[in-house]
Coordinates of C-alpha atoms in Angstrom, one line a residue:
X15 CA 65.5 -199.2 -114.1
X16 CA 67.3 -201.2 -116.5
X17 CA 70.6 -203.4 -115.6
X18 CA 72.6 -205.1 -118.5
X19 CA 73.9 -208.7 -118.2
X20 CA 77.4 -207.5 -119.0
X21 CA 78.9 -205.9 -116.8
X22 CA 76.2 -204.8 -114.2
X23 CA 76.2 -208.9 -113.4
X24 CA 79.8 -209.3 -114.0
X25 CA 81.6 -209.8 -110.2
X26 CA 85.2 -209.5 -110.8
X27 CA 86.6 -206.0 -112.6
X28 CA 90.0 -206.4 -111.4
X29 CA 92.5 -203.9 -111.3
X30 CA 95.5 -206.3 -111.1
X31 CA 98.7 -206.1 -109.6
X32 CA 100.4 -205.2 -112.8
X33 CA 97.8 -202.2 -113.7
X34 CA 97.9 -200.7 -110.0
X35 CA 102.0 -200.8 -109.6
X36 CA 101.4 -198.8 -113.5
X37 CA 98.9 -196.7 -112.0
X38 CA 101.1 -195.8 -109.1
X39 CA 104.3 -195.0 -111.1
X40 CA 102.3 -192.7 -113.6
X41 CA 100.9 -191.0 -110.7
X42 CA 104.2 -190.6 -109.0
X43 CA 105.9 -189.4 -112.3
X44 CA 103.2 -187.2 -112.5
X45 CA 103.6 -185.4 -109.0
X46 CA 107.2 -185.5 -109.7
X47 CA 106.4 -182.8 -112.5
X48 CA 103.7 -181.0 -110.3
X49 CA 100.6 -182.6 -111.1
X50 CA 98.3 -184.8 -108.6
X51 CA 96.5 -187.9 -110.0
X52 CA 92.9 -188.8 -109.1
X53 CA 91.8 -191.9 -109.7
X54 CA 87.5 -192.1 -110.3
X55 CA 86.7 -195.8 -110.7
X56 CA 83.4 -195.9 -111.7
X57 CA 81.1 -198.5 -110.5
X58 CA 78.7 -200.8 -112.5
X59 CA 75.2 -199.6 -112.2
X60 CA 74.6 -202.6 -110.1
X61 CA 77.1 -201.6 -107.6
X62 CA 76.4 -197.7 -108.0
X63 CA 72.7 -198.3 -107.7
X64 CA 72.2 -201.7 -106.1
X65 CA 68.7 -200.9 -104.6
X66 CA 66.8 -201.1 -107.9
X67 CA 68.5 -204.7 -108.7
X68 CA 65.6 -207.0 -109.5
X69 CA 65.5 -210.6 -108.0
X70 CA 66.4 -212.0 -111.7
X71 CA 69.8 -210.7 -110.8
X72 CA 70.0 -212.9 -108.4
X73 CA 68.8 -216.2 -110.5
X74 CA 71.7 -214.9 -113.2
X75 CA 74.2 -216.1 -110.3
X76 CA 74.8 -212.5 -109.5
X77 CA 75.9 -211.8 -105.4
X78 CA 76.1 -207.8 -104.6
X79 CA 78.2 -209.2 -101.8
X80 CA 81.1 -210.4 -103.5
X81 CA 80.9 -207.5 -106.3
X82 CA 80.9 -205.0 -104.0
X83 CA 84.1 -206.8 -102.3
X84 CA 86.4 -207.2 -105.3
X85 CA 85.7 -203.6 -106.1
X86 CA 86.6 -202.6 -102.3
X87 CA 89.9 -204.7 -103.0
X88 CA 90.7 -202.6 -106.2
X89 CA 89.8 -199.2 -104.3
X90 CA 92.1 -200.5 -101.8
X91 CA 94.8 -202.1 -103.8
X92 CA 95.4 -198.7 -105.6
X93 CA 95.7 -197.0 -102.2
X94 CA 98.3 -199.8 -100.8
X95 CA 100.4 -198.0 -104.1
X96 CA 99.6 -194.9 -103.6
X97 CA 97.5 -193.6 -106.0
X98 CA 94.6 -191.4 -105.0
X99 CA 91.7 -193.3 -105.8
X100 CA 88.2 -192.1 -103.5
X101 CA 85.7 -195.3 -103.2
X102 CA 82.8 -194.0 -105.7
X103 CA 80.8 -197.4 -104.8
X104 CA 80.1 -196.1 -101.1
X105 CA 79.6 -192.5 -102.3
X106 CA 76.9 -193.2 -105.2
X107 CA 75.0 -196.1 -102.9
X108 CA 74.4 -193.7 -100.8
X109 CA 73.6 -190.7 -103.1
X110 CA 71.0 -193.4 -104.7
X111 CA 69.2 -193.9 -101.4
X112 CA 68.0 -190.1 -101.9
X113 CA 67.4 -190.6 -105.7
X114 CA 68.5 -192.4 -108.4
X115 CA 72.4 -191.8 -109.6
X116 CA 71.7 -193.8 -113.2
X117 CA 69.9 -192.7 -116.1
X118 CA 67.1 -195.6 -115.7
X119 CA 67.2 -197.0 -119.4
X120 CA 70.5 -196.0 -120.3
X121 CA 73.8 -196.9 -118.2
X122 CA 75.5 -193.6 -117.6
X123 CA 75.2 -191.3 -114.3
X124 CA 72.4 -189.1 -114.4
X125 CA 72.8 -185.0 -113.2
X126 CA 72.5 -186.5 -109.5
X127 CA 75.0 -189.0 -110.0
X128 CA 77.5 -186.4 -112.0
X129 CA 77.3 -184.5 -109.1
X130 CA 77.9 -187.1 -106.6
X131 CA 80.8 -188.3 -108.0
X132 CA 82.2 -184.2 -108.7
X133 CA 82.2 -183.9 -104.8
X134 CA 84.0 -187.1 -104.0
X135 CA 86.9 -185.5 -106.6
X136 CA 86.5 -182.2 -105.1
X137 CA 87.3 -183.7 -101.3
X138 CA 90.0 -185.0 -102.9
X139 CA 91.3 -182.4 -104.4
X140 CA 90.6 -180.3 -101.5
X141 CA 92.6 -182.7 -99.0
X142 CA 95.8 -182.6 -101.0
X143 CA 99.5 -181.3 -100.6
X144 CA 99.6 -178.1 -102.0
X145 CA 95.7 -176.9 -102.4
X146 CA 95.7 -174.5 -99.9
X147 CA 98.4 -172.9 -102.1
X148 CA 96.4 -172.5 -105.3
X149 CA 95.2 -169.3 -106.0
X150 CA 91.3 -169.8 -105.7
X151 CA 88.7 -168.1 -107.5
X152 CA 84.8 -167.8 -106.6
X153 CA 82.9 -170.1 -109.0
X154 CA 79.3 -170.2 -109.2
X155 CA 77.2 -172.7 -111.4
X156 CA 73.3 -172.4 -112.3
X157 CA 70.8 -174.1 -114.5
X158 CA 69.5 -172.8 -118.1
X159 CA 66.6 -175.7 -118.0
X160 CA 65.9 -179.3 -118.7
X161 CA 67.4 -181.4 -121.9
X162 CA 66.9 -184.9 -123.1
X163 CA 70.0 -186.6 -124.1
X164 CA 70.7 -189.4 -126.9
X165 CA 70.3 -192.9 -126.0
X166 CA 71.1 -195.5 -128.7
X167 CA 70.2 -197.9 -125.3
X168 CA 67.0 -196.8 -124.9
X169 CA 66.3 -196.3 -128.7
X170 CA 66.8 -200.6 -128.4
X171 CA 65.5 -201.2 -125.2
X172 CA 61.9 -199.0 -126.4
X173 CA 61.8 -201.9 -129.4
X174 CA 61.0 -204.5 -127.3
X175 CA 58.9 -202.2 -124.8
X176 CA 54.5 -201.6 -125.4
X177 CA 54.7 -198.1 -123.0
X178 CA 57.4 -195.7 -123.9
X179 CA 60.2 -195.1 -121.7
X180 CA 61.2 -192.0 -120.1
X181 CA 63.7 -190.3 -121.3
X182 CA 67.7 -189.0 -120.9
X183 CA 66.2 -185.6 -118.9
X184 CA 69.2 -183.6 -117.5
X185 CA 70.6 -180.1 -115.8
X186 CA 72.1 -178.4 -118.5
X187 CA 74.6 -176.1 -116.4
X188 CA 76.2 -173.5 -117.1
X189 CA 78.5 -171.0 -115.3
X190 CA 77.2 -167.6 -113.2
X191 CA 80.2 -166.8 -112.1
X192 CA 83.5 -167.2 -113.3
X193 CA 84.4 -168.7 -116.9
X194 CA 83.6 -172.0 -118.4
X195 CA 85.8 -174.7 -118.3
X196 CA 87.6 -175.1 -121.0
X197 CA 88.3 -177.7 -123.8
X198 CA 91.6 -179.4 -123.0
X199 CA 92.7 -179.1 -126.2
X200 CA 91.5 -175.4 -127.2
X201 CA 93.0 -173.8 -123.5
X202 CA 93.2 -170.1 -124.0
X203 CA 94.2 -169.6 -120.2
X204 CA 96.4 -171.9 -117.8
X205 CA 93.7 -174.5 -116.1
X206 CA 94.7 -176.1 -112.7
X207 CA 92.2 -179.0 -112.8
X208 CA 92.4 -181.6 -116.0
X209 CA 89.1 -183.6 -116.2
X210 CA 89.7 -186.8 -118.6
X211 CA 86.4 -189.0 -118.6
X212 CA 84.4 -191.6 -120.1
X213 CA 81.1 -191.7 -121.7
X214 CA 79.6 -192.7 -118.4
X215 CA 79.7 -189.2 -117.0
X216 CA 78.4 -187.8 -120.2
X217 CA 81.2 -185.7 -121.3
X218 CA 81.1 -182.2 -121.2
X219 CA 77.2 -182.4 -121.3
X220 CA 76.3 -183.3 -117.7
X221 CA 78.6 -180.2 -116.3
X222 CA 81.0 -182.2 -114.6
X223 CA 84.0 -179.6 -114.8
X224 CA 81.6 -176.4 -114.5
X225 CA 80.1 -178.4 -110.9
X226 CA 84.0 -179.3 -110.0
X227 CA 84.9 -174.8 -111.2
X228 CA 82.1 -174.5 -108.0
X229 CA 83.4 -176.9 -105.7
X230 CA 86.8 -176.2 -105.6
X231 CA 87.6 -172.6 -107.0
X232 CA 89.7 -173.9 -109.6
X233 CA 89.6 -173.2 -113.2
X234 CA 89.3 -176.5 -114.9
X235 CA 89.1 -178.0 -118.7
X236 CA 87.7 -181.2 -119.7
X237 CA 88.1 -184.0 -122.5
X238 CA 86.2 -186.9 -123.0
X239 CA 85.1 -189.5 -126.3
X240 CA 81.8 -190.5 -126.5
X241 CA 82.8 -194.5 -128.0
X242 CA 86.9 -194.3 -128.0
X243 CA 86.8 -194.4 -123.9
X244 CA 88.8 -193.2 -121.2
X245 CA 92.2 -194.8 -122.0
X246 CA 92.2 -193.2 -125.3
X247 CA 91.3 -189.6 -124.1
X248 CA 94.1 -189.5 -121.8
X249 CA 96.1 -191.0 -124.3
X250 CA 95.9 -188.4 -126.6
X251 CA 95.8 -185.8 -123.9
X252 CA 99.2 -186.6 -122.3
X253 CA 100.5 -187.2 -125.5
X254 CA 100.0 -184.0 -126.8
X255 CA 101.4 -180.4 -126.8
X256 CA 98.9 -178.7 -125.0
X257 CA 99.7 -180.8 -121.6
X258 CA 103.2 -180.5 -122.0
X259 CA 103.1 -176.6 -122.4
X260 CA 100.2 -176.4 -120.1
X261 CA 100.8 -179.4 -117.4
X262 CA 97.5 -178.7 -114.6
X263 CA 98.1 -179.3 -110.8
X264 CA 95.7 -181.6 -110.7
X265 CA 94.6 -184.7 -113.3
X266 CA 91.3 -186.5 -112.7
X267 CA 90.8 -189.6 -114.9
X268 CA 87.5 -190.8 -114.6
X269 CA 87.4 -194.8 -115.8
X270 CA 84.8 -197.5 -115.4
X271 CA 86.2 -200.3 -113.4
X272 CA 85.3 -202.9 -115.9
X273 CA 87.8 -201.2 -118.7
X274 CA 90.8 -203.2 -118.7
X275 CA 94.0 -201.2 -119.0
X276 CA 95.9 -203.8 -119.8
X277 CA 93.8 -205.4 -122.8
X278 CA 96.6 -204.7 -124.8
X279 CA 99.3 -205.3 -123.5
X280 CA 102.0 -203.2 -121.9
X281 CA 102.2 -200.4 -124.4
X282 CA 99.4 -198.5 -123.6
X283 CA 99.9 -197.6 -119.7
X284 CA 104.3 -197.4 -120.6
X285 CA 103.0 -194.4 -123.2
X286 CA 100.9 -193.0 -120.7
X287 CA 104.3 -193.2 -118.2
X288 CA 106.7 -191.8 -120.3
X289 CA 104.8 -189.2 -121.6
X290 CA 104.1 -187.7 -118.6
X291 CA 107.6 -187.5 -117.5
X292 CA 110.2 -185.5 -118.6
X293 CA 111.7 -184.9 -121.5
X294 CA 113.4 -188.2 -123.6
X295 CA 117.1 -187.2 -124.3
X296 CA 118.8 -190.0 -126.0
X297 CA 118.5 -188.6 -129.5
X298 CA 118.7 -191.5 -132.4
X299 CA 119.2 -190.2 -135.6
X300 CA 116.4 -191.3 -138.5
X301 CA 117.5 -192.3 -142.0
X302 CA 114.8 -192.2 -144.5
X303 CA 114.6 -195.1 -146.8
X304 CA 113.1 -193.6 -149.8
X305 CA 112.2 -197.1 -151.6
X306 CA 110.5 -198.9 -148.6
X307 CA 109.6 -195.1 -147.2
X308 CA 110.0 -195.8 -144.0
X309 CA 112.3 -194.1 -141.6
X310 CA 115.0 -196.4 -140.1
X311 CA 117.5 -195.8 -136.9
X312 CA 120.1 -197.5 -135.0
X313 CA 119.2 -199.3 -131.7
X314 CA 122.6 -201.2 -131.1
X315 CA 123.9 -198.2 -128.9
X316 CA 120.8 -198.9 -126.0
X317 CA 121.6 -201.0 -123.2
X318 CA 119.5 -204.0 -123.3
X319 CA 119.4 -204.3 -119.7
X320 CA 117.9 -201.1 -119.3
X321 CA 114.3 -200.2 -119.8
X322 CA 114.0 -197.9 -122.4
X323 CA 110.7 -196.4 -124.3
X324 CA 111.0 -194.8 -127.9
X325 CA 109.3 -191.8 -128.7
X326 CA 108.7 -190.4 -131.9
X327 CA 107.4 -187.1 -133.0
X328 CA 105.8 -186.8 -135.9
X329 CA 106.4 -182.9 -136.1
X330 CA 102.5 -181.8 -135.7
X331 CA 101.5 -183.8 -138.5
X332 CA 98.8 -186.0 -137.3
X333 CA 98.7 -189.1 -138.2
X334 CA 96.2 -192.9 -137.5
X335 CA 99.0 -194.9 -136.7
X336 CA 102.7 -196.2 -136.3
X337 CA 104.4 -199.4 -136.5
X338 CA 107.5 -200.3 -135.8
X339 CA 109.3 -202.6 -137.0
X340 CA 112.0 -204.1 -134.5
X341 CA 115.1 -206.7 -135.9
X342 CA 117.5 -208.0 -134.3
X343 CA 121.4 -208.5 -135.7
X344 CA 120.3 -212.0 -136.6
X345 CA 117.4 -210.7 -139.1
X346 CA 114.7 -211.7 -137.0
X347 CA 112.1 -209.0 -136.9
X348 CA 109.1 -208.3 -134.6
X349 CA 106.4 -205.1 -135.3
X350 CA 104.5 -203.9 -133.2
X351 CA 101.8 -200.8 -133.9
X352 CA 99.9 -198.2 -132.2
X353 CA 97.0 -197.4 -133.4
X354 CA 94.9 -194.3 -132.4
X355 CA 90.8 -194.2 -132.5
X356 CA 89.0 -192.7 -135.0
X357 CA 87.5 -190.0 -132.7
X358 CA 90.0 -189.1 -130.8
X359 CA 92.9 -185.8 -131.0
X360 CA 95.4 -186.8 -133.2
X361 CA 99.0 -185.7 -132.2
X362 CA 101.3 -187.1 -134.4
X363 CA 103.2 -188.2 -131.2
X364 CA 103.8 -192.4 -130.3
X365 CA 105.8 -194.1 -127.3
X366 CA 107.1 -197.9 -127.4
X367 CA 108.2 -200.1 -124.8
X368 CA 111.5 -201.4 -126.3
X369 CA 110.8 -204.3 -124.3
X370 CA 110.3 -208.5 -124.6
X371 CA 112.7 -208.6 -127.9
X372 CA 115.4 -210.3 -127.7
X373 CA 117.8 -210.9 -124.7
X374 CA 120.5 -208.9 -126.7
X375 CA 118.3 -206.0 -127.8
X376 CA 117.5 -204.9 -131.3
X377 CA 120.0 -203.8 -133.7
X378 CA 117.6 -201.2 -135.5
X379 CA 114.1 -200.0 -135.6
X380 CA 112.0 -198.9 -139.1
X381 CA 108.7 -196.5 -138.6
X382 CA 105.5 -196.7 -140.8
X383 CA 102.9 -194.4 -140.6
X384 CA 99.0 -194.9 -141.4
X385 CA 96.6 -192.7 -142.2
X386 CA 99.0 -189.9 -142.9
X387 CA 102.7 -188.5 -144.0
X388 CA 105.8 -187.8 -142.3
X389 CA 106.2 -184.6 -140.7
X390 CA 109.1 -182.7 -142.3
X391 CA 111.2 -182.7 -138.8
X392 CA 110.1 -186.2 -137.1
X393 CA 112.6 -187.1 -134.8
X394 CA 113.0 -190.0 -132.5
X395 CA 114.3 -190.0 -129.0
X396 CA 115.0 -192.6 -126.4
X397 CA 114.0 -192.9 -122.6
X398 CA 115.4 -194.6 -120.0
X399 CA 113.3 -195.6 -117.1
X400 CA 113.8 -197.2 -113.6
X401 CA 111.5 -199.9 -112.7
X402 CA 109.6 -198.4 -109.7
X403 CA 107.8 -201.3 -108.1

C-alpha cells in the first residue's frame, strides 16, 4: 500500500467558513427548486485507510489524530450550515478493517471502497424529506468479470520498483435489472439521482451510479472528468441545459476534501449558486462593437448595494472562455475571466459576481470570448441575490 507525501501527510484540508456558508446557500437554493444536495467529502487515503500507514509517516511529522480531527470539524462544520454531508472517514475506516478501500499503488477507491462510500449516499438519500414519495423501481446490479484499470501512478511508482506491482483489478458492473444509469449529459429519460464525482471514485468505471440504481430504487445518471476534477464537472453540469430542463431530486457531489473551492476566488462557487437558482430576469441589452468585437452593455442601472451576478448565454455555441471587462464612469477598468477545462462539457453558458469593483459600481461591462464565436442570440441577464449567511 502506497501513501503520497501530499496530501495523504497533509493535516489540515479545511473547508472554511466562507466555503461551508457557500455550500449551504447552494444547497438551500437547490431544495428551494426541488433538488437535495449531498455532500461526499472524500478522505485522504491516510484517513480512509489509516491501518496500512507505515511508521515513516510518522517520522514525516504526520499525527492520524489531529487529521482525522480537522476533517471531523469540516464534516461537522457543513452540518452546523446545513448541508447534508455523511462522515465518509468513519464509514471507509471501518469498511478497511474488512479489506482494503484504496487501490494499493494508485490513490483512488477500489470496487470495496466505491461501494462503501455508495451506501453512505444511499442512507442519505434514503433518510430524506420527500424519498418515501419517489416512485421506486427494483434495481438489480451484477458482475460481467474482472478488469485492470490505467494507472499513470503505478506506471511511476513500478520504475523505481525490482518486483512488479499488482495491478488496478476491479468489478466491472453492470445492470440485471432495470436500465443503466445514464450519462448526465445524453439523458434520454428524467433521472432522480445526479451523481457528479471525481477521479477518486473512478468515474463511471467502478459502477458507482449502477450500485446507488440498487440501493435506492432510483434511476440515476452520472458525470465525472478524469484530470478537470469535481468542481469543474458540476460546473458544467449546473451550467448547462440538460439540468435546467431536467433538474433530479437529488444531487450527490462527490469531492476530495483537499480540493479547495475557493482557490480562485469567489467566482467559481457564486456560478455554481446562481445557476442553480431560478431564472436571472434583469435583461441588459448587448451592443456589439464590430471593431473591438466584443459585445458591450450598460451596468449604470444595477444597484451597487445589491449583490448581483451576470449571466451570459452564449446561445448553444460552446465556447473555452469569457472575459469581462468591467469600467467604471471614471475609465478605470478591471477584467476578470472564466475559463473552462479542456475536458470538460462546454455550454456556452458563464456567471460573474459583479462584486469588489468599485464602491459606485460599474458603468458598463464588454464580453470576449476564447476558443470560439458568438452565438447568433447571446444575451445577458442580471441576478440579484440576498446574502444568506
Amino acid at each position: 500500500m502506497f501513501y503520497s507525501v501530499s496530501p495523504d501527510l497533509m493535516m489540515s484540508h479545511e473547508i472554511t467558513e466562507e466555503i461551508a456558508q457557500d455550500l449551504a446557500e447552494l444547497s438551500d437554493i437547490l431544495a428551494a427548486q426541488g433538488t437535495t444536495l449531498i455532500y461526499l467529502a472524500t478522505p485522504t487515503k491516510a484517513l480512509g485507510q489509516p491501518q496500512n500507514l507505515p511508521w515513516a509517516a510518522v517520522d514525516l511529522g504526520y499525527d492520524i489524530d489531529i487529521a482525522a480531527t480537522v476533517y471531523d470539524e469540516n464534516i461537522q462544520r457543513l452540518n452546523h450550515y446545513g448541508v447534508a454531508a455523511p462522515n465518509v472517514r468513519h464509514i471507509l475506516a471501518r469498511a478497511a478493517m474488512d479489506a482494503p478501500v484504496f487501490f494499493g499503488p494508485d490513490p483512488r477507491l477500489n470496487s470495496h471502497g466505491v461501494r462503501t462510500m455508495v451506501r453512505a449516499a444511499a442512507e442519505m438519500v434514503a433518510g430524506s424529506p420527500g424519498y418515501a414519495a419517489l416512485p421506486q423501481t427494483a434495481f438489480r446490479s451484477g458482475l460481467s468479470g474482472k478488469a485492470a484499470m490505467h494507472s499513470d501512478r503505478r506506471l511511476d511508482l513500478q520504475e523505481h520498483c525490482e518486483k512488479d506491482l499488482p495491478g488496478l483489478i476491479f468489478d466491472q458492473v453492470l445492470m440485471r435489472q432495470g436500465a443503466a444509469p445514464q450519462d448526465l449529459f445524453n439523458s434520454v429519460a428524467p433521472i432522480e439521482v445526479a451523481v457528479v464525482s471525481s477521479e477518486m471514485t473512478g468515474g463511471s468505471t467502478l459502477g458507482f451510479a449502477h450500485h446507488l440504481q440498487e440501493a435506492t430504487g432510483l434511476s440515476a445518471g452520472h458525470y465525472s472528468l478524469a484530470k478537470g476534477g469535481s468542481l469543474a464537472a458540476m460546473t458544467a453540469y449546473l451550467t448547462s441545459q440538460q439540468f435546467q430542463a431536467n433538474r433530479p431530486s437529488f444531487l450527490i457531489w462527490e469531492q476530495p476534501i483537499w480540493k479547495n473551492s475557493g482557490e480562485f476566488g469567489e467566482q467559481p462557487l457564486r456560478e455554481l449558486i446562481t445557476a442553480a437558482g431560478p431564472s436571472c430576469e434583469i435583461v441588459l441589452p448587448l451592443r456589439f462593437d464590430k471593431g473591438r468585437k466584443v459585445f458591450q452593455a450598460d451596468l449604470s442601472g444595477l444597484d451597487p448595494a445589491k449583490h448581483h451576478t451576470l449571466f451570459f448565454d452564449n446561445d448553444g455555441v460552446q465556447v473555452q472562455a469569457a472575459r469581462f471587462i468591467f469600467a467604471a464612469r471614471n475609465k478605470s477598468v478591471r477584467a476578470r475571466t472564466v475559463y473552462r477545462t479542456p475536458d470538460q462539457v462546454l455550454t456556452g453558458r458563464f456567471y460573474m459576481p459583479v462584486s469588489g469593483l468599485w464602491p459606485e459600481g460599474a458603468s458598463h461591462v464588454d464580453v470576449q470570448l476564447g476558443g470560439g464565436s458568438f452565438g447568433p442570440a447571446a444575451s445577458l441577464t442580471a441576478c440579484q441575490q440576498e446574502e444568506a449567511y
